[in-house]
Structure formats: structure tokens, C-alpha cells
Amino acid sequence: MTEPDLVIALDLDCRGMNCPLPILKTKKAITGLATGDVLRVVSTDPGSIADMAAFSRRTGNEIIEQSEGAGEYTFLFRKG
Amino acid sequence: MNNGDRPKRMALIASKGTLDWAYPPFILASTAVALDMEVAIFFTFYGLPLLMKDLKASVSPHANPAMPMKMPFGPEGLRDFNWPVPNLISGNVPGFDSMATSLMKQTFKKKGVATIEELREISIESGARLIGCQMTMDVFGFEKEQFIDGVEIGGAATFLEYAADSDISLFI
């Protein structure tokens, strides 16, 4: 569950997109945020699970929460 | 995070210009930049036309025996069917390659895959270096004006100087 006081700075819809678009869009979105801001990404690409984790490790933007359901994958990134 | 004092680096050689083989260098380049890496792609031989303003990459099933030949539309059962196209047809029927190219583009679009033009644009925007091979330009008769903006021209030494300090080097 999302913490009640968690503020989502930006929502990104990557549903229907295939590799590598969700990563490219996530990068672009997170670049425009301030350090500490939270970005929520929703995708339908099952490859996102591994790829978003790799993106997080390489770029230092932490995944603070992730969930999946109904063929959708949701990631909350905190900009590092 | 970056290890050490400089970002990770990737050096690619793009040597093939068909629609299918145009994808790997641009997918890897755009993604590497998104992962805070530095990237240079050296376009040589048949990969050089991928730098053209008017990108005309196509695909030939005749030259790719393992390529699945599937219809991007129609009933589910038919879409999953892999059509056995004899060489006599794929190699001799006029327009077969342009049909296959169109089908591949439709399938990619339907599956949410970016176009080559989009990935190329993102690669350039995000700072990947695109280097065109001077020798290939001379041999096949290309002018720098035919290429998109931002392309550098160089040779083997230009690529190797960059690749010598790279963490990833791939020949595609």
C-alpha cells in the first residue's frame, strides 16, 4: 500500500509500449523532477520488472514501491 | 550509480542496414544513455544508410530463412500461423520484400515498438555520438548533406580511440 503522505510528483503512462520505450520515457520524466520527487510509472510490458530494476540500480533512482495486477505493473521511483 | 569517476561507456559498430538489424544499435544506444552511459555508434558499410535523413530500411525474408512470416491482423489463430513461404516466391515475386517490410512495421507498431526514426531521434537528443564512416561514404557515394544533423565523420582510428576507453564494445 502507498503511504498516505506520499506525494506523486508525476504520473507516467507507459501502457502498450514495448522495450525500450518504457525506460526511455521514464528517464525523460525523471530528468525533469527535483531530487526526492516521486514518479509513478504504469506499464504493461512484463519485461519492465527486470528492466526498471536495472534502470534503478544504474541511475540511482530508487524504486520505493512496486506492484502488479490485471496485466499492469506500477513502479514508484524516488529521484536520486 | 556510476562506478569510478567517469560514466560507463559503450561503443557500437552498426554494419547492417536492414529494418530488422537497424533496431539493435538504436535500442541499445538510446537505453544506454537512459542508464547514464556514454555512447558512440560507428556506422559503416551497410549500416551507413541508417544515418540518412530519408531512412528507407527494409527487410528481405528471402535473406532471412528464420524470420517468422506472420500476419499482423486477422483472427487470432491465423495471426499465430507461421506461413511457409517457399524461396521461389520470396525471392522472385515482385514486391514481396516491400510487403514483408510493411507487415513488419505494422506488427511492431501494434506491439508498441518504437520506429527506427524515433529511437534514432532519442539517441541523438540524449547525446549519443553518431559517427559515419568516411571510407564507406567514398565507396558507396554518400555526401554528409544526406545525413541527419549532428553526425560526425571519421574512420577506424576515430572509433578505436573511443572504444579503447569503453566498457562495452559490440559489433552489430
CSV table of C-alpha atoms in Angstrom, one decimal:
chain,number,residue,atom,x,y,z
A,1,MET,CA,0.0,0.0,0.0
A,2,THR,CA,1.1,3.5,-0.7
A,3,GLU,CA,2.0,5.6,2.3
A,4,PRO,CA,-0.8,8.1,2.9
A,5,ASP,CA,1.5,11.1,3.0
A,6,LEU,CA,3.3,10.1,-0.2
A,7,VAL,CA,3.0,12.8,-2.9
A,8,ILE,CA,3.2,11.7,-6.5
A,9,ALA,CA,5.0,14.5,-8.4
A,10,LEU,CA,4.3,13.0,-11.8
A,11,ASP,CA,2.4,10.2,-13.4
A,12,LEU,CA,3.7,8.4,-16.4
A,13,ASP,CA,1.6,6.1,-18.5
A,14,CYS,CA,3.7,3.5,-20.5
A,15,ARG,CA,0.8,1.1,-21.1
A,16,GLY,CA,1.0,-0.5,-24.5
A,17,MET,CA,4.7,0.4,-25.0
A,18,ASN,CA,7.3,-2.2,-25.7
A,19,CYS,CA,11.1,-2.3,-24.9
A,20,PRO,CA,12.9,0.1,-24.7
A,21,LEU,CA,10.2,2.8,-24.7
A,22,PRO,CA,9.1,2.5,-21.0
A,23,ILE,CA,12.7,3.0,-19.9
A,24,LEU,CA,13.3,5.9,-22.3
A,25,LYS,CA,10.1,7.6,-21.2
A,26,THR,CA,10.9,7.0,-17.5
A,27,LYS,CA,14.3,8.5,-17.9
A,28,LYS,CA,12.9,11.6,-19.7
A,29,ALA,CA,10.2,12.0,-17.0
A,30,ILE,CA,12.5,11.6,-14.0
A,31,THR,CA,15.1,14.1,-15.5
A,32,GLY,CA,12.5,16.8,-15.2
A,33,LEU,CA,11.9,16.2,-11.5
A,34,ALA,CA,13.7,17.5,-8.4
A,35,THR,CA,15.7,15.2,-6.2
A,36,GLY,CA,13.4,13.4,-3.8
A,37,ASP,CA,10.3,13.8,-6.1
A,38,VAL,CA,8.3,10.6,-6.7
A,39,LEU,CA,7.4,9.4,-10.2
A,40,ARG,CA,4.7,6.8,-10.7
A,41,VAL,CA,5.1,4.7,-13.9
A,42,VAL,CA,2.5,2.2,-15.1
A,43,SER,CA,3.4,-0.2,-17.8
A,44,THR,CA,2.1,-3.4,-19.4
A,45,ASP,CA,5.4,-4.7,-20.6
A,46,PRO,CA,6.3,-7.8,-18.5
A,47,GLY,CA,10.0,-7.0,-19.3
A,48,SER,CA,9.6,-3.8,-17.2
A,49,ILE,CA,10.0,-5.8,-14.0
A,50,ALA,CA,13.6,-6.6,-14.7
A,51,ASP,CA,14.3,-3.5,-16.8
A,52,MET,CA,13.0,-0.9,-14.3
A,53,ALA,CA,15.1,-2.6,-11.5
A,54,ALA,CA,18.2,-2.4,-13.7
A,55,PHE,CA,17.4,1.2,-14.6
A,56,SER,CA,17.0,2.0,-10.9
A,57,ARG,CA,20.4,0.4,-10.0
A,58,ARG,CA,22.3,2.1,-12.7
A,59,THR,CA,20.8,5.5,-12.3
A,60,GLY,CA,20.4,5.7,-8.5
A,61,ASN,CA,16.7,6.4,-8.7
A,62,GLU,CA,15.3,4.2,-6.0
A,63,ILE,CA,12.1,2.1,-6.6
A,64,ILE,CA,10.3,2.7,-3.3
A,65,GLU,CA,7.3,0.6,-4.2
A,66,GLN,CA,6.1,-1.7,-6.9
A,67,SER,CA,3.0,-3.7,-7.6
A,68,GLU,CA,1.3,-5.7,-10.3
A,69,GLY,CA,-2.2,-6.7,-11.2
A,70,ALA,CA,-4.5,-7.1,-14.1
A,71,GLY,CA,-1.6,-7.2,-16.5
A,72,GLU,CA,-0.2,-3.8,-15.3
A,73,TYR,CA,3.0,-3.1,-13.5
A,74,THR,CA,3.3,0.0,-11.3
A,75,PHE,CA,6.6,1.5,-10.1
A,76,LEU,CA,7.2,4.4,-7.7
A,77,PHE,CA,10.6,5.9,-8.2
A,78,ARG,CA,12.2,8.4,-5.9
A,79,LYS,CA,14.5,10.6,-7.8
A,80,GLY,CA,18.1,10.2,-6.5
B,1,MET,CA,25.2,4.6,-10.0
B,2,ASN,CA,28.4,5.3,-11.8
B,3,ASN,CA,31.5,3.4,-10.7
B,4,GLY,CA,34.7,5.3,-10.6
B,5,ASP,CA,35.0,8.9,-11.8
B,6,ARG,CA,33.6,8.6,-15.2
B,7,PRO,CA,30.3,7.2,-16.7
B,8,LYS,CA,30.2,3.7,-18.2
B,9,ARG,CA,30.9,3.8,-21.9
B,10,MET,CA,29.5,1.8,-24.8
B,11,ALA,CA,31.0,1.7,-28.3
B,12,LEU,CA,28.9,0.1,-31.1
B,13,ILE,CA,29.6,-0.7,-34.7
B,14,ALA,CA,26.5,-0.7,-36.9
B,15,SER,CA,27.3,-2.6,-40.0
B,16,LYS,CA,23.8,-3.7,-41.2
B,17,GLY,CA,21.1,-1.5,-42.7
B,18,THR,CA,18.0,-3.7,-43.0
B,19,LEU,CA,15.0,-2.8,-40.9
B,20,ASP,CA,15.4,-5.7,-38.5
B,21,TRP,CA,19.1,-5.1,-37.9
B,22,ALA,CA,18.6,-1.3,-37.6
B,23,TYR,CA,16.9,-1.9,-34.3
B,24,PRO,CA,19.7,-3.3,-32.0
B,25,PRO,CA,22.1,-0.4,-32.3
B,26,PHE,CA,19.4,2.2,-31.7
B,27,ILE,CA,17.7,0.3,-28.9
B,28,LEU,CA,21.0,-0.2,-27.1
B,29,ALA,CA,22.2,3.3,-27.7
B,30,SER,CA,19.0,5.0,-26.5
B,31,THR,CA,18.7,2.7,-23.5
B,32,ALA,CA,22.4,3.1,-22.6
B,33,VAL,CA,22.1,6.8,-22.5
B,34,ALA,CA,19.0,6.5,-20.3
B,35,LEU,CA,21.1,4.4,-18.0
B,36,ASP,CA,23.6,7.3,-17.7
B,37,MET,CA,26.2,5.8,-20.0
B,38,GLU,CA,28.1,7.5,-22.8
B,39,VAL,CA,27.6,6.1,-26.3
B,40,ALA,CA,29.2,6.3,-29.7
B,41,ILE,CA,28.0,4.3,-32.7
B,42,PHE,CA,30.2,3.9,-35.8
B,43,PHE,CA,28.1,3.4,-38.9
B,44,THR,CA,30.0,1.5,-41.6
B,45,PHE,CA,29.3,-0.4,-44.8
B,46,TYR,CA,25.6,-1.3,-45.0
B,47,GLY,CA,24.9,0.4,-41.6
B,48,LEU,CA,25.8,3.8,-43.0
B,49,PRO,CA,22.4,4.4,-44.7
B,50,LEU,CA,20.9,4.4,-41.2
B,51,LEU,CA,22.2,7.9,-40.9
B,52,MET,CA,20.2,9.1,-44.0
B,53,LYS,CA,17.6,11.9,-43.5
B,54,ASP,CA,15.3,9.8,-45.6
B,55,LEU,CA,15.5,6.4,-43.9
B,56,LYS,CA,14.4,3.6,-46.1
B,57,ALA,CA,15.4,0.5,-44.2
B,58,SER,CA,13.5,-2.6,-45.4
B,59,VAL,CA,13.6,-6.3,-44.7
B,60,SER,CA,14.0,-9.3,-47.0
B,61,PRO,CA,12.5,-12.6,-45.9
B,62,HIS,CA,14.4,-14.4,-48.7
B,63,ALA,CA,17.7,-13.5,-47.0
B,64,ASN,CA,16.5,-14.4,-43.5
B,65,PRO,CA,15.3,-18.0,-43.5
B,66,ALA,CA,14.5,-18.0,-39.8
B,67,MET,CA,12.2,-14.9,-40.0
B,68,PRO,CA,8.7,-15.8,-38.8
B,69,MET,CA,6.2,-14.9,-41.5
B,70,LYS,CA,3.0,-14.0,-39.7
B,71,MET,CA,0.1,-11.7,-40.4
B,72,PRO,CA,-0.3,-8.7,-38.0
B,73,PHE,CA,-4.1,-8.7,-38.5
B,74,GLY,CA,-7.0,-11.1,-38.8
B,75,PRO,CA,-8.3,-13.8,-36.5
B,76,GLU,CA,-6.1,-14.8,-33.6
B,77,GLY,CA,-5.5,-18.3,-35.0
B,78,LEU,CA,-4.3,-17.0,-38.3
B,79,ARG,CA,-2.1,-14.4,-36.7
B,80,ASP,CA,-0.2,-17.1,-34.9
B,81,PHE,CA,0.3,-19.2,-38.0
B,82,ASN,CA,3.8,-19.1,-39.5
B,83,TRP,CA,3.3,-19.1,-43.2
B,84,PRO,CA,5.6,-21.4,-45.1
B,85,VAL,CA,6.8,-19.2,-47.9
B,86,PRO,CA,8.9,-21.0,-50.5
B,87,ASN,CA,12.1,-19.4,-51.7
B,88,LEU,CA,10.7,-19.4,-55.2
B,89,ILE,CA,8.1,-16.9,-54.0
B,90,SER,CA,10.1,-14.8,-51.5
B,91,GLY,CA,12.9,-14.4,-54.0
B,92,ASN,CA,11.0,-13.9,-57.2
B,93,VAL,CA,7.6,-12.3,-56.6
B,94,PRO,CA,7.9,-8.6,-57.3
B,95,GLY,CA,7.1,-6.5,-54.2
B,96,PHE,CA,7.5,-9.4,-51.8
B,97,ASP,CA,10.1,-7.5,-49.8
B,98,SER,CA,8.1,-4.3,-49.6
B,99,MET,CA,5.1,-6.3,-48.5
B,100,ALA,CA,7.2,-8.1,-45.8
B,101,THR,CA,8.6,-4.7,-44.7
B,102,SER,CA,5.2,-3.2,-44.4
B,103,LEU,CA,3.9,-6.2,-42.4
B,104,MET,CA,6.9,-6.0,-40.0
B,105,LYS,CA,6.3,-2.3,-39.5
B,106,GLN,CA,2.6,-2.9,-38.8
B,107,THR,CA,3.4,-5.7,-36.3
B,108,PHE,CA,6.0,-3.5,-34.5
B,109,LYS,CA,3.5,-0.7,-34.3
B,110,LYS,CA,0.8,-2.9,-33.0
B,111,LYS,CA,3.2,-4.3,-30.3
B,112,GLY,CA,4.1,-0.8,-29.1
B,113,VAL,CA,7.7,-0.9,-30.5
B,114,ALA,CA,9.2,2.5,-31.4
B,115,THR,CA,10.1,3.2,-35.0
B,116,ILE,CA,13.8,3.4,-36.0
B,117,GLU,CA,13.3,7.1,-36.6
B,118,GLU,CA,12.0,7.6,-33.1
B,119,LEU,CA,14.9,5.7,-31.5
B,120,ARG,CA,17.4,7.5,-33.6
B,121,GLU,CA,16.0,10.8,-32.6
B,122,ILE,CA,16.0,9.9,-28.9
B,123,SER,CA,19.6,8.7,-29.2
B,124,ILE,CA,20.8,11.9,-30.7
B,125,GLU,CA,18.8,14.1,-28.4
B,126,SER,CA,20.2,12.4,-25.4
B,127,GLY,CA,23.8,12.8,-26.5
B,128,ALA,CA,24.9,9.6,-28.3
B,129,ARG,CA,27.7,10.3,-30.8
B,130,LEU,CA,26.9,9.0,-34.3
B,131,ILE,CA,29.9,8.6,-36.5
B,132,GLY,CA,29.7,7.9,-40.2
B,133,CYS,CA,32.5,6.0,-41.9
B,134,GLN,CA,34.3,8.2,-44.4
B,135,MET,CA,35.6,5.3,-46.4
B,136,THR,CA,32.1,3.8,-46.9
B,137,MET,CA,30.9,7.3,-48.0
B,138,ASP,CA,33.6,7.4,-50.6
B,139,VAL,CA,33.0,3.8,-51.8
B,140,PHE,CA,29.2,4.0,-52.0
B,141,GLY,CA,28.9,7.6,-52.9
B,142,PHE,CA,27.3,9.3,-49.9
B,143,GLU,CA,27.6,13.0,-49.0
B,144,LYS,CA,27.4,14.4,-45.5
B,145,GLU,CA,24.4,16.5,-46.5
B,146,GLN,CA,22.3,13.4,-47.0
B,147,PHE,CA,22.8,12.5,-43.3
B,148,ILE,CA,20.8,13.8,-40.3
B,149,ASP,CA,22.2,16.8,-38.3
B,150,GLY,CA,24.8,16.0,-35.7
B,151,VAL,CA,26.5,13.2,-37.5
B,152,GLU,CA,30.3,13.2,-37.2
B,153,ILE,CA,32.5,11.7,-39.9
B,154,GLY,CA,35.5,9.6,-39.1
B,155,GLY,CA,37.4,6.4,-39.7
B,156,ALA,CA,38.7,3.3,-37.9
B,157,ALA,CA,41.0,5.3,-35.7
B,158,THR,CA,38.2,7.6,-34.5
B,159,PHE,CA,36.1,4.6,-33.5
B,160,LEU,CA,39.0,2.8,-31.8
B,161,GLU,CA,40.1,5.8,-29.8
B,162,TYR,CA,36.7,5.9,-28.3
B,163,ALA,CA,36.4,2.1,-28.0
B,164,ALA,CA,39.7,1.8,-26.2
B,165,ASP,CA,38.2,3.5,-23.2
B,166,SER,CA,34.8,1.8,-23.4
B,167,ASP,CA,33.3,-0.7,-21.0
B,168,ILE,CA,31.1,-2.3,-23.7
B,169,SER,CA,32.0,-2.8,-27.3
B,170,LEU,CA,29.7,-4.6,-29.8
B,171,PHE,CA,29.8,-5.2,-33.5
B,172,ILE,CA,26.3,-5.4,-34.9
